[in-house]
Amino acid sequence: SNGTVEQVESIVNTLNAGQIASTDVVEVVVSPPYVFLPTVKGKLRPEIQVAAQNCWVKKGGAFTGEVSAEMLVNLGVPWVILGHSERRSLMGESSEFVGEKVAYALAQGLKVIACVGETLEQREAGSTMAVVAEQTKAIADKIKDWTNVVVAYEPVWAIGTGKVASPAQAQEVHANLRDWLKTNVSPEVAESTRIIYGGSVTGASCKELAAQPDVDGFLVGGASLKPEFIDIINAATVKSA
């Protein structure tokens, strides 16, 4: 929840002027707050797509303050982020509720970045994989087709704290998550689904993280408001080199 019209236009100008790897190397999606979506979509270079940060769990109606998947489709917004840890913790969104949201958004034709991840207490208790599996299962229980789903692993303890999961820690969870998909969904889905990392990703940490075999991209928070976002985008070239 950041930005003014002037700040958003400045970020758009930076992205429009930046040297970014081609779309066959990296898919770039930016997710401003709802109120800025039309501005960003209208002014941003066409190869960069836009996402909403959330949407409602079903058709619009008597749900004051909510934005429906249909509204996003109507605006030509192709992507939505669902189940972000801040919505789980601050808004009390359960894994089941997130699963329902993912299924509904997909049914309306949106592509979904679905977020999973553990808190510091859960990691220290050794339950990281149990938590991530439970969150992913709640989505798997509601959907059949994973074509338009990207899974974002965001360790809650590394969001905005400056703590970054080490490349080895990120790789371990991503590999376990892929194994979970292989066993519980299908080998094809495990192979084709992108699992991206979110948690204090910066220009300094991005290349080593991007080199991990099961890290397929990033969900970038605070650093996406800075010029180093271009460097993070271009970290994708590590895999194509």
mmCIF file of C-alpha atoms in Angstrom, residues 8-230:
data_model
loop_
_atom_site.group_PDB
_atom_site.id
_atom_site.type_symbol
_atom_site.label_atom_id
_atom_site.label_comp_id
_atom_site.label_asym_id
_atom_site.label_seq_id
_atom_site.Cartn_x
_atom_site.Cartn_y
_atom_site.Cartn_z
ATOM 1 C CA VAL A 8 3.807 5.834 -9.503
ATOM 2 C CA GLU A 9 4.462 7.809 -12.693
ATOM 3 C CA SER A 10 8.123 8.102 -11.710
ATOM 4 C CA ILE A 11 8.401 4.313 -11.279
ATOM 5 C CA VAL A 12 6.666 3.777 -14.636
ATOM 6 C CA ASN A 13 9.115 6.183 -16.298
ATOM 7 C CA THR A 14 12.061 4.267 -14.785
ATOM 8 C CA LEU A 15 10.693 0.971 -16.085
ATOM 9 C CA ASN A 16 9.927 2.412 -19.519
ATOM 10 C CA ALA A 17 13.480 3.726 -19.832
ATOM 11 C CA GLY A 18 15.189 0.631 -18.413
ATOM 12 C CA GLN A 19 17.135 -1.975 -20.369
ATOM 13 C CA ILE A 20 15.169 -5.147 -19.630
ATOM 14 C CA ALA A 21 15.811 -8.692 -20.856
ATOM 15 C CA SER A 22 13.406 -9.845 -23.584
ATOM 16 C CA THR A 23 10.056 -11.488 -22.840
ATOM 17 C CA ASP A 24 11.361 -14.928 -23.852
ATOM 18 C CA VAL A 25 13.836 -14.648 -20.938
ATOM 19 C CA VAL A 26 11.682 -12.997 -18.269
ATOM 20 C CA GLU A 27 8.005 -12.190 -17.768
ATOM 21 C CA VAL A 28 7.581 -8.942 -15.841
ATOM 22 C CA VAL A 29 4.420 -8.122 -13.895
ATOM 23 C CA VAL A 30 3.999 -5.054 -11.655
ATOM 24 C CA SER A 31 1.327 -4.773 -8.997
ATOM 25 C CA PRO A 32 0.343 -1.254 -7.916
ATOM 26 C CA PRO A 33 -2.592 -0.567 -5.572
ATOM 27 C CA TYR A 34 -6.034 -0.817 -7.227
ATOM 28 C CA VAL A 35 -6.445 2.949 -7.681
ATOM 29 C CA PHE A 36 -3.313 3.195 -9.820
ATOM 30 C CA LEU A 37 -3.958 0.166 -12.060
ATOM 31 C CA PRO A 38 -5.498 2.100 -15.007
ATOM 32 C CA THR A 39 -2.724 4.738 -14.895
ATOM 33 C CA VAL A 40 0.046 2.146 -14.829
ATOM 34 C CA LYS A 41 -1.560 -0.039 -17.496
ATOM 35 C CA GLY A 42 -2.038 2.991 -19.758
ATOM 36 C CA LYS A 43 1.491 4.363 -19.467
ATOM 37 C CA LEU A 44 3.703 1.288 -19.052
ATOM 38 C CA ARG A 45 5.577 -0.287 -21.957
ATOM 39 C CA PRO A 46 3.399 -3.088 -23.411
ATOM 40 C CA GLU A 47 5.672 -6.016 -22.584
ATOM 41 C CA ILE A 48 5.303 -5.357 -18.833
ATOM 42 C CA GLN A 49 1.992 -6.648 -17.483
ATOM 43 C CA VAL A 50 -0.014 -5.510 -14.465
ATOM 44 C CA ALA A 51 -1.490 -7.369 -11.490
ATOM 45 C CA ALA A 52 -3.894 -6.461 -8.717
ATOM 46 C CA GLN A 53 -2.677 -7.111 -5.167
ATOM 47 C CA ASN A 54 -5.881 -8.939 -4.200
ATOM 48 C CA CYS A 55 -9.486 -9.536 -5.255
ATOM 49 C CA TRP A 56 -12.772 -10.727 -3.765
ATOM 50 C CA VAL A 57 -13.586 -14.420 -3.398
ATOM 51 C CA LYS A 58 -16.718 -14.465 -5.575
ATOM 52 C CA LYS A 59 -18.928 -12.378 -7.844
ATOM 53 C CA GLY A 60 -19.322 -8.731 -6.881
ATOM 54 C CA GLY A 61 -22.391 -7.470 -5.063
ATOM 55 C CA ALA A 62 -23.111 -6.358 -1.507
ATOM 56 C CA PHE A 63 -19.438 -6.470 -0.472
ATOM 57 C CA THR A 64 -18.586 -2.820 0.138
ATOM 58 C CA GLY A 65 -14.903 -2.059 -0.262
ATOM 59 C CA GLU A 66 -14.092 -5.217 -2.214
ATOM 60 C CA VAL A 67 -12.921 -5.456 -5.839
ATOM 61 C CA SER A 68 -14.133 -8.462 -7.827
ATOM 62 C CA ALA A 69 -12.217 -10.605 -10.302
ATOM 63 C CA GLU A 70 -14.748 -9.546 -12.956
ATOM 64 C CA MET A 71 -13.819 -5.886 -12.461
ATOM 65 C CA LEU A 72 -10.149 -6.705 -13.002
ATOM 66 C CA VAL A 73 -10.977 -8.617 -16.187
ATOM 67 C CA ASN A 74 -13.103 -5.690 -17.354
ATOM 68 C CA LEU A 75 -10.135 -3.331 -16.807
ATOM 69 C CA GLY A 76 -7.870 -5.645 -18.813
ATOM 70 C CA VAL A 77 -5.749 -6.537 -15.770
ATOM 71 C CA PRO A 78 -4.434 -10.067 -16.483
ATOM 72 C CA TRP A 79 -2.904 -11.011 -13.110
ATOM 73 C CA VAL A 80 -3.796 -11.002 -9.415
ATOM 74 C CA ILE A 81 -1.748 -11.759 -6.289
ATOM 75 C CA LEU A 82 -3.675 -13.870 -3.772
ATOM 76 C CA GLY A 83 -2.912 -15.075 -0.247
ATOM 77 C CA HIS A 84 -0.092 -12.638 0.437
ATOM 78 C CA SER A 85 1.203 -13.160 3.968
ATOM 79 C CA GLU A 86 0.094 -9.675 4.991
ATOM 80 C CA ARG A 87 -3.476 -10.520 4.010
ATOM 81 C CA ARG A 88 -3.269 -13.842 5.825
ATOM 82 C CA SER A 89 -1.903 -12.255 9.012
ATOM 83 C CA LEU A 90 -3.529 -8.795 9.049
ATOM 84 C CA MET A 91 -6.875 -9.661 7.431
ATOM 85 C CA GLY A 92 -7.160 -13.170 8.826
ATOM 86 C CA GLU A 93 -7.462 -14.876 5.438
ATOM 87 C CA SER A 94 -7.388 -18.655 5.998
ATOM 88 C CA SER A 95 -5.728 -21.116 3.631
ATOM 89 C CA GLU A 96 -9.176 -22.394 2.623
ATOM 90 C CA PHE A 97 -10.369 -18.852 1.845
ATOM 91 C CA VAL A 98 -7.256 -18.264 -0.267
ATOM 92 C CA GLY A 99 -7.891 -21.549 -2.101
ATOM 93 C CA GLU A 100 -11.440 -20.418 -2.909
ATOM 94 C CA LYS A 101 -10.127 -17.060 -4.126
ATOM 95 C CA VAL A 102 -7.574 -18.717 -6.417
ATOM 96 C CA ALA A 103 -10.212 -21.014 -7.924
ATOM 97 C CA TYR A 104 -12.660 -18.160 -8.511
ATOM 98 C CA ALA A 105 -10.069 -15.831 -10.047
ATOM 99 C CA LEU A 106 -8.853 -18.577 -12.409
ATOM 100 C CA ALA A 107 -12.446 -19.327 -13.432
ATOM 101 C CA GLN A 108 -12.838 -15.681 -14.476
ATOM 102 C CA GLY A 109 -9.736 -15.942 -16.683
ATOM 103 C CA LEU A 110 -7.201 -14.239 -14.427
ATOM 104 C CA LYS A 111 -3.674 -15.537 -13.898
ATOM 105 C CA VAL A 112 -2.794 -15.961 -10.237
ATOM 106 C CA ILE A 113 0.352 -15.467 -8.159
ATOM 107 C CA ALA A 114 -0.537 -17.573 -5.116
ATOM 108 C CA CYS A 115 1.534 -16.918 -1.990
ATOM 109 C CA VAL A 116 2.626 -19.396 0.663
ATOM 110 C CA GLY A 117 5.168 -19.156 3.485
ATOM 111 C CA GLU A 118 5.937 -19.670 7.163
ATOM 112 C CA THR A 119 6.458 -17.349 10.126
ATOM 113 C CA LEU A 120 9.666 -17.214 12.164
ATOM 114 C CA GLU A 121 8.032 -19.244 14.972
ATOM 115 C CA GLN A 122 6.997 -21.931 12.500
ATOM 116 C CA ARG A 123 10.480 -22.091 10.967
ATOM 117 C CA GLU A 124 12.145 -22.326 14.382
ATOM 118 C CA ALA A 125 9.701 -25.095 15.358
ATOM 119 C CA GLY A 126 10.811 -27.051 12.280
ATOM 120 C CA SER A 127 7.365 -26.932 10.663
ATOM 121 C CA THR A 128 8.180 -24.904 7.526
ATOM 122 C CA MET A 129 7.276 -27.651 5.070
ATOM 123 C CA ALA A 130 4.133 -28.695 6.949
ATOM 124 C CA VAL A 131 2.869 -25.098 6.831
ATOM 125 C CA VAL A 132 3.747 -24.564 3.158
ATOM 126 C CA ALA A 133 2.234 -27.932 2.196
ATOM 127 C CA GLU A 134 -1.008 -27.141 4.065
ATOM 128 C CA GLN A 135 -1.282 -23.769 2.324
ATOM 129 C CA THR A 136 -0.585 -25.315 -1.091
ATOM 130 C CA LYS A 137 -2.991 -28.216 -0.484
ATOM 131 C CA ALA A 138 -5.807 -25.739 0.208
ATOM 132 C CA ILE A 139 -5.255 -24.425 -3.335
ATOM 133 C CA ALA A 140 -4.761 -27.869 -4.911
ATOM 134 C CA ASP A 141 -8.054 -29.043 -3.356
ATOM 135 C CA LYS A 142 -9.948 -26.334 -5.267
ATOM 136 C CA ILE A 143 -8.322 -26.311 -8.714
ATOM 137 C CA LYS A 144 -7.561 -28.790 -11.489
ATOM 138 C CA ASP A 145 -5.664 -26.668 -14.019
ATOM 139 C CA TRP A 146 -2.386 -25.087 -12.859
ATOM 140 C CA THR A 147 -1.494 -23.494 -16.218
ATOM 141 C CA ASN A 148 -2.194 -19.957 -15.010
ATOM 142 C CA VAL A 149 -0.828 -20.342 -11.472
ATOM 143 C CA VAL A 150 2.536 -19.117 -10.234
ATOM 144 C CA VAL A 151 3.399 -20.110 -6.642
ATOM 145 C CA ALA A 152 5.266 -17.511 -4.593
ATOM 146 C CA TYR A 153 7.166 -18.752 -1.552
ATOM 147 C CA GLU A 154 7.594 -15.860 0.850
ATOM 148 C CA PRO A 155 9.049 -16.656 4.266
ATOM 149 C CA VAL A 156 7.156 -14.208 6.471
ATOM 150 C CA TRP A 157 10.231 -13.641 8.662
ATOM 151 C CA ALA A 158 12.103 -12.285 5.621
ATOM 152 C CA ILE A 159 9.524 -9.759 4.417
ATOM 153 C CA GLY A 160 10.547 -6.173 5.002
ATOM 154 C CA THR A 161 12.874 -7.233 7.812
ATOM 155 C CA GLY A 162 16.061 -7.099 5.780
ATOM 156 C CA LYS A 163 16.548 -10.792 6.585
ATOM 157 C CA VAL A 164 16.777 -12.850 3.429
ATOM 158 C CA ALA A 165 16.492 -16.599 3.302
ATOM 159 C CA SER A 166 19.908 -17.820 2.196
ATOM 160 C CA PRO A 167 19.991 -19.172 -1.362
ATOM 161 C CA ALA A 168 20.263 -22.669 0.156
ATOM 162 C CA GLN A 169 17.228 -22.097 2.415
ATOM 163 C CA ALA A 170 15.169 -20.791 -0.488
ATOM 164 C CA GLN A 171 16.251 -23.650 -2.758
ATOM 165 C CA GLU A 172 15.422 -26.246 -0.083
ATOM 166 C CA VAL A 173 11.822 -25.048 0.319
ATOM 167 C CA HIS A 174 11.326 -24.585 -3.425
ATOM 168 C CA ALA A 175 12.609 -28.126 -4.103
ATOM 169 C CA ASN A 176 10.381 -29.560 -1.357
ATOM 170 C CA LEU A 177 7.406 -27.632 -2.715
ATOM 171 C CA ARG A 178 8.065 -28.978 -6.198
ATOM 172 C CA ASP A 179 8.291 -32.501 -4.784
ATOM 173 C CA TRP A 180 4.976 -31.930 -3.003
ATOM 174 C CA LEU A 181 3.359 -30.902 -6.302
ATOM 175 C CA LYS A 182 4.881 -33.924 -8.032
ATOM 176 C CA THR A 183 3.485 -36.328 -5.433
ATOM 177 C CA ASN A 184 0.134 -34.655 -4.746
ATOM 178 C CA VAL A 185 -0.794 -33.044 -8.066
ATOM 179 C CA SER A 186 1.280 -34.434 -10.947
ATOM 180 C CA PRO A 187 4.870 -34.581 -12.244
ATOM 181 C CA GLU A 188 3.801 -32.380 -15.177
ATOM 182 C CA VAL A 189 2.450 -29.639 -12.912
ATOM 183 C CA ALA A 190 5.568 -29.841 -10.714
ATOM 184 C CA GLU A 191 7.764 -29.389 -13.761
ATOM 185 C CA SER A 192 5.820 -26.585 -15.442
ATOM 186 C CA THR A 193 4.702 -24.483 -12.453
ATOM 187 C CA ARG A 194 6.919 -21.539 -11.668
ATOM 188 C CA ILE A 195 7.853 -21.209 -7.993
ATOM 189 C CA ILE A 196 9.107 -17.708 -7.263
ATOM 190 C CA TYR A 197 10.781 -16.342 -4.129
ATOM 191 C CA GLY A 198 9.643 -13.308 -2.147
ATOM 192 C CA GLY A 199 11.345 -11.931 0.943
ATOM 193 C CA SER A 200 13.619 -8.880 0.973
ATOM 194 C CA VAL A 201 14.915 -9.544 -2.553
ATOM 195 C CA THR A 202 17.366 -6.800 -3.545
ATOM 196 C CA GLY A 203 19.778 -5.949 -6.322
ATOM 197 C CA ALA A 204 22.524 -7.384 -4.112
ATOM 198 C CA SER A 205 20.863 -10.738 -3.338
ATOM 199 C CA CYS A 206 19.025 -11.439 -6.585
ATOM 200 C CA LYS A 207 21.703 -13.058 -8.759
ATOM 201 C CA GLU A 208 22.703 -15.780 -6.318
ATOM 202 C CA LEU A 209 19.049 -16.540 -5.540
ATOM 203 C CA ALA A 210 18.184 -16.611 -9.256
ATOM 204 C CA ALA A 211 20.919 -19.177 -9.887
ATOM 205 C CA GLN A 212 19.210 -21.769 -7.651
ATOM 206 C CA PRO A 213 17.720 -24.574 -9.778
ATOM 207 C CA ASP A 214 14.192 -24.374 -8.309
ATOM 208 C CA VAL A 215 13.933 -20.585 -7.965
ATOM 209 C CA ASP A 216 11.960 -19.495 -11.042
ATOM 210 C CA GLY A 217 11.702 -15.783 -10.321
ATOM 211 C CA PHE A 218 10.888 -13.243 -7.629
ATOM 212 C CA LEU A 219 8.015 -11.516 -5.904
ATOM 213 C CA VAL A 220 9.692 -8.197 -5.176
ATOM 214 C CA GLY A 221 8.467 -5.892 -2.405
ATOM 215 C CA GLY A 222 10.201 -2.685 -1.328
ATOM 216 C CA ALA A 223 12.966 -2.964 -3.926
ATOM 217 C CA SER A 224 10.366 -2.696 -6.719
ATOM 218 C CA LEU A 225 9.948 0.973 -5.750
ATOM 219 C CA LYS A 226 13.643 1.629 -6.483
ATOM 220 C CA PRO A 227 15.736 1.704 -9.679
ATOM 221 C CA GLU A 228 17.435 -1.568 -8.609
ATOM 222 C CA PHE A 229 14.197 -3.318 -9.665
ATOM 223 C CA ILE A 230 15.685 -3.299 -13.181
#
